[in-house]
């Protein structure tokens, strides 16, 4: 449990049903690999692309953050997000997660920058680590022995339109985290 009065939160893109289906199919393709049993797979309804992890924050910070996000995210044009490839993070040698990559980093990175600016404007600390957009399929319970090979394993090419970012609360649970929506902010349509 987070300390008194705080909640664990992050900003994300909620993914479309088509993307959930593609991720489920990709997961099916990995089922025969020797390390597949060592992975805790993300439930379909929990799938998302994290734009910014916040950790334990005050409710008042969340309120302020949504206000800042509303202004800044509206400046980012709606864009298409396409999945491409399966990757091991942070590397194939020491994988902690299996994830789907995204085809073009530029628009989603622009959105992540707007979110970062909102976090700082709301009084949060700046993130030092580079943003690497991905959608996590599963996390290793224990690191696999040796390098893992994802050659020939694919995720179907699928695209969604990103129209909003969401602020999610995460309540950790041994059966998988429970997420709930604290706020939704719309991207810009290009029409004033
Ligand atoms: P569990 O930890 O039980 O596997 P989870 O990872 O889905 O569940 P959280 O740990 O609350 O739930 O994480 C929410 C999101 O933030 C996930 O996308 C996770 O990968 C990401 N995240 C968590 N911790 C960090 C961190 N320290 N830095 C960057 N992103 C993080
Ligand atoms: Mg986690």
Tab-separated table of C-alpha atoms and ligand atoms in Angstrom:
chain	number	residue	atom	x	y	z
A	1	UNK	CA	0.000	0.000	0.000
A	2	UNK	CA	1.256	3.497	-0.770
A	3	UNK	CA	1.918	5.732	2.252
A	4	UNK	CA	-1.084	7.466	3.876
A	5	UNK	CA	-3.162	9.540	1.511
A	6	UNK	CA	-1.051	8.698	-1.514
A	7	UNK	CA	-1.874	6.609	-4.517
A	8	UNK	CA	0.206	4.829	-7.141
A	9	UNK	CA	-0.446	6.334	-10.540
A	10	UNK	CA	0.781	6.537	-14.118
A	11	UNK	CA	-0.168	8.176	-17.414
A	12	UNK	CA	-0.845	5.875	-20.347
A	13	UNK	CA	-2.501	5.265	-23.675
A	14	UNK	CA	-5.353	2.795	-23.406
A	15	UNK	CA	-5.195	0.373	-26.342
A	16	UNK	CA	-7.917	-0.627	-28.792
A	17	UNK	CA	-9.672	-4.037	-28.848
A	18	UNK	CA	-7.810	-4.809	-32.119
A	19	UNK	CA	-4.481	-4.224	-30.411
A	20	UNK	CA	-5.547	-6.398	-27.465
A	21	UNK	CA	-6.405	-9.173	-29.936
A	22	UNK	CA	-3.059	-8.819	-31.727
A	23	UNK	CA	-1.206	-8.965	-28.405
A	24	UNK	CA	-3.155	-12.060	-27.344
A	25	UNK	CA	-2.256	-13.752	-30.642
A	26	UNK	CA	1.414	-12.801	-30.215
A	27	UNK	CA	1.386	-14.214	-26.716
A	28	UNK	CA	-0.036	-17.461	-28.147
A	29	UNK	CA	2.906	-17.620	-30.542
A	30	UNK	CA	5.327	-17.449	-27.623
A	31	UNK	CA	3.660	-20.240	-25.634
A	32	UNK	CA	6.020	-22.990	-26.852
A	33	UNK	CA	9.221	-21.169	-25.918
A	34	UNK	CA	11.149	-22.707	-23.014
A	35	UNK	CA	10.859	-19.623	-20.798
A	36	UNK	CA	7.164	-18.932	-21.472
A	37	UNK	CA	6.183	-20.446	-18.111
A	38	UNK	CA	8.438	-17.968	-16.285
A	39	UNK	CA	6.475	-15.003	-17.573
A	40	UNK	CA	3.561	-13.365	-15.749
A	41	UNK	CA	1.404	-12.247	-18.680
A	42	UNK	CA	-0.496	-8.954	-18.540
A	43	UNK	CA	-4.274	-9.471	-18.578
A	44	UNK	CA	-5.933	-8.178	-21.749
A	45	UNK	CA	-7.933	-5.489	-19.927
A	46	UNK	CA	-4.747	-4.169	-18.293
A	47	UNK	CA	-2.848	-3.680	-21.540
A	48	UNK	CA	-1.655	-0.120	-22.127
A	49	UNK	CA	1.308	1.942	-23.272
A	50	UNK	CA	2.894	3.796	-20.349
A	51	UNK	CA	3.726	7.404	-21.115
A	52	UNK	CA	4.931	8.310	-17.620
A	53	UNK	CA	5.109	6.331	-14.393
A	54	UNK	CA	4.446	8.583	-11.392
A	55	UNK	CA	4.841	6.275	-8.410
A	56	UNK	CA	3.136	7.229	-5.145
A	57	UNK	CA	1.610	10.689	-5.406
A	58	UNK	CA	-0.888	12.836	-3.515
A	59	UNK	CA	-4.463	13.104	-4.758
A	60	UNK	CA	-4.034	16.871	-4.944
A	61	UNK	CA	-1.107	16.325	-7.332
A	62	UNK	CA	-3.356	14.191	-9.569
A	63	UNK	CA	-5.955	16.964	-9.701
A	64	UNK	CA	-3.302	19.516	-10.636
A	65	UNK	CA	-1.739	17.115	-13.141
A	66	UNK	CA	-5.039	16.563	-14.985
A	67	UNK	CA	-5.396	20.347	-15.279
A	68	UNK	CA	-1.879	20.646	-16.735
A	69	UNK	CA	-2.394	17.643	-19.018
A	70	UNK	CA	-5.616	19.129	-20.404
A	71	UNK	CA	-3.746	22.199	-21.639
A	72	UNK	CA	-0.616	20.499	-22.953
A	73	UNK	CA	-1.993	17.289	-24.423
A	74	UNK	CA	-4.525	19.327	-26.427
A	75	UNK	CA	-1.530	20.769	-28.310
A	76	UNK	CA	-0.496	17.307	-29.552
A	77	UNK	CA	-2.302	16.234	-32.718
A	78	UNK	CA	-4.223	12.956	-32.774
A	79	UNK	CA	-1.963	10.306	-34.360
A	80	UNK	CA	-1.891	6.675	-35.488
A	81	UNK	CA	-0.050	4.119	-33.390
A	82	UNK	CA	1.067	0.914	-35.129
A	83	UNK	CA	2.589	-2.135	-33.502
A	84	UNK	CA	5.757	-3.620	-34.895
A	85	UNK	CA	7.867	-6.499	-33.643
A	86	UNK	CA	8.341	-8.175	-30.304
A	87	UNK	CA	11.179	-7.032	-28.101
A	88	UNK	CA	12.767	-7.966	-24.811
A	89	UNK	CA	13.419	-5.093	-22.384
A	90	UNK	CA	15.896	-3.821	-21.370
A	91	UNK	CA	17.825	-6.316	-23.547
A	92	UNK	CA	17.642	-9.881	-24.913
A	93	UNK	CA	20.498	-10.867	-22.573
A	94	UNK	CA	18.835	-9.621	-19.405
A	95	UNK	CA	15.160	-9.465	-20.242
A	96	UNK	CA	12.729	-8.258	-17.619
A	97	UNK	CA	9.755	-7.815	-19.919
A	98	UNK	CA	8.479	-9.007	-23.285
A	99	UNK	CA	6.850	-6.179	-25.191
A	100	UNK	CA	5.458	-5.111	-28.549
A	101	UNK	CA	7.267	-2.226	-30.173
A	102	UNK	CA	5.695	0.726	-31.973
A	103	UNK	CA	6.422	1.547	-35.583
A	104	UNK	CA	7.112	5.279	-35.428
A	105	UNK	CA	8.446	6.674	-32.150
A	106	UNK	CA	8.072	10.352	-33.104
A	107	UNK	CA	4.392	11.139	-32.408
A	108	UNK	CA	4.162	9.057	-29.243
A	109	UNK	CA	7.399	10.635	-28.009
A	110	UNK	CA	5.908	14.068	-28.652
A	111	UNK	CA	2.918	13.058	-26.521
A	112	UNK	CA	5.219	11.726	-23.776
A	113	UNK	CA	7.086	15.070	-23.811
A	114	UNK	CA	3.830	16.968	-23.349
A	115	UNK	CA	2.976	14.656	-20.432
A	116	UNK	CA	6.436	15.193	-18.941
A	117	UNK	CA	5.994	18.978	-19.175
A	118	UNK	CA	2.631	18.650	-17.410
A	119	UNK	CA	4.165	16.545	-14.616
A	120	UNK	CA	6.866	19.148	-14.000
A	121	UNK	CA	4.352	22.032	-14.184
A	122	UNK	CA	2.199	20.219	-11.592
A	123	UNK	CA	5.209	20.117	-9.264
A	124	UNK	CA	6.558	16.626	-10.038
A	125	UNK	CA	10.208	15.664	-10.453
A	126	UNK	CA	11.631	15.477	-13.989
A	127	UNK	CA	12.176	11.962	-15.419
A	128	UNK	CA	15.829	11.235	-16.186
A	129	UNK	CA	15.352	8.037	-18.152
A	130	UNK	CA	14.807	8.062	-21.887
A	131	UNK	CA	11.280	7.250	-23.045
A	132	UNK	CA	11.125	3.946	-24.958
A	133	UNK	CA	7.582	3.357	-26.181
A	134	UNK	CA	6.368	-0.228	-25.876
A	135	UNK	CA	3.382	-2.268	-24.746
A	136	UNK	CA	4.297	-4.882	-22.168
A	137	UNK	CA	2.923	-8.377	-22.821
A	138	UNK	CA	4.458	-9.976	-19.782
A	139	UNK	CA	7.102	-9.723	-17.075
A	140	UNK	CA	9.633	-12.376	-16.120
A	141	UNK	CA	9.045	-13.785	-12.629
A	142	UNK	CA	12.673	-14.869	-12.690
A	143	UNK	CA	15.209	-13.941	-15.339
A	144	UNK	CA	15.631	-16.669	-17.979
A	145	UNK	CA	18.973	-18.419	-18.317
A	146	UNK	CA	20.935	-17.012	-21.224
A	147	UNK	CA	19.844	-14.842	-24.090
A	148	UNK	CA	16.280	-15.202	-25.309
A	149	UNK	CA	15.542	-15.533	-28.998
A	150	UNK	CA	12.427	-13.915	-30.452
A	151	UNK	CA	13.404	-14.592	-34.078
A	152	UNK	CA	10.393	-15.378	-36.240
A	153	UNK	CA	7.913	-14.366	-33.523
A	154	UNK	CA	5.716	-11.547	-34.659
A	155	UNK	CA	2.870	-9.337	-33.648
A	156	UNK	CA	0.276	-8.698	-36.355
A	157	UNK	CA	0.528	-5.228	-37.919
A	158	UNK	CA	-2.323	-3.295	-36.357
A	159	UNK	CA	-2.984	0.427	-36.009
A	160	UNK	CA	-5.119	2.520	-33.673
A	161	UNK	CA	-5.880	6.193	-33.566
A	162	UNK	CA	-4.627	7.810	-30.340
A	163	UNK	CA	-7.190	10.430	-29.290
A	164	UNK	CA	-6.639	10.590	-25.538
A	165	UNK	CA	-4.238	9.927	-22.695
A	166	UNK	CA	-5.413	8.520	-19.361
A	167	UNK	CA	-4.271	8.997	-15.789
A	168	UNK	CA	-4.567	5.604	-14.106
A	169	UNK	CA	-4.445	4.535	-10.503
A	170	UNK	CA	-2.670	1.212	-9.913
A	171	UNK	CA	-3.429	-0.974	-6.911
A	172	UNK	CA	-0.907	-3.776	-6.744
A	173	UNK	CA	-2.232	-7.285	-6.225
A	174	UNK	CA	-0.527	-10.682	-6.408
A	175	UNK	CA	-3.042	-11.648	-9.114
A	176	UNK	CA	-2.125	-8.622	-11.207
A	177	UNK	CA	-2.501	-4.903	-10.609
A	178	UNK	CA	-5.968	-3.310	-10.633
A	179	UNK	CA	-6.143	-0.107	-12.611
A	180	UNK	CA	-8.813	2.566	-12.347
A	181	UNK	CA	-9.187	5.753	-14.363
A	182	UNK	CA	-8.560	9.047	-12.529
A	183	UNK	CA	-8.760	11.262	-15.594
A	184	UNK	CA	-8.898	11.370	-19.377
A	185	UNK	CA	-7.467	14.112	-21.552
A	186	UNK	CA	-8.067	14.596	-25.262
A	187	UNK	CA	-5.381	15.145	-27.872
A	188	UNK	CA	-5.818	17.984	-30.357
A	189	UNK	CA	-7.972	17.521	-33.422
A	190	UNK	CA	-6.265	20.314	-35.320
A	191	UNK	CA	-9.606	22.169	-35.333
A	192	UNK	CA	-9.897	25.155	-32.970
B	1	LIG	P1	2.861	-5.466	-11.382
B	1	LIG	O1	3.909	-4.505	-10.839
B	1	LIG	O2	2.092	-6.160	-10.319
B	1	LIG	O3	3.393	-6.362	-12.445
B	1	LIG	P2	2.029	-3.393	-13.163
B	1	LIG	O4	3.480	-3.297	-13.509
B	1	LIG	O5	1.038	-3.550	-14.251
B	1	LIG	O6	1.768	-4.554	-12.136
B	1	LIG	P3	2.563	-0.960	-11.800
B	1	LIG	O7	3.822	-1.539	-11.226
B	1	LIG	O8	1.738	-0.085	-10.923
B	1	LIG	O9	1.601	-2.096	-12.332
B	1	LIG	O10	2.986	-0.166	-13.098
B	1	LIG	C1	2.088	0.600	-13.860
B	1	LIG	C2	2.766	0.917	-15.182
B	1	LIG	O11	3.920	1.715	-14.946
B	1	LIG	C3	3.270	-0.314	-15.941
B	1	LIG	O12	3.194	-0.048	-17.323
B	1	LIG	C4	4.705	-0.426	-15.526
B	1	LIG	O13	5.490	-1.059	-16.505
B	1	LIG	C5	5.095	1.029	-15.386
B	1	LIG	N1	6.123	1.183	-14.361
B	1	LIG	C6	6.117	0.656	-13.108
B	1	LIG	N2	7.206	1.028	-12.407
B	1	LIG	C7	7.935	1.804	-13.231
B	1	LIG	C8	9.167	2.500	-13.106
B	1	LIG	N3	9.880	2.481	-11.988
B	1	LIG	N4	9.597	3.200	-14.177
B	1	LIG	C9	8.899	3.248	-15.312
B	1	LIG	N5	7.723	2.630	-15.506
B	1	LIG	C10	7.248	1.905	-14.491
B	2	LIG	MG1	5.070	-3.100	-12.039
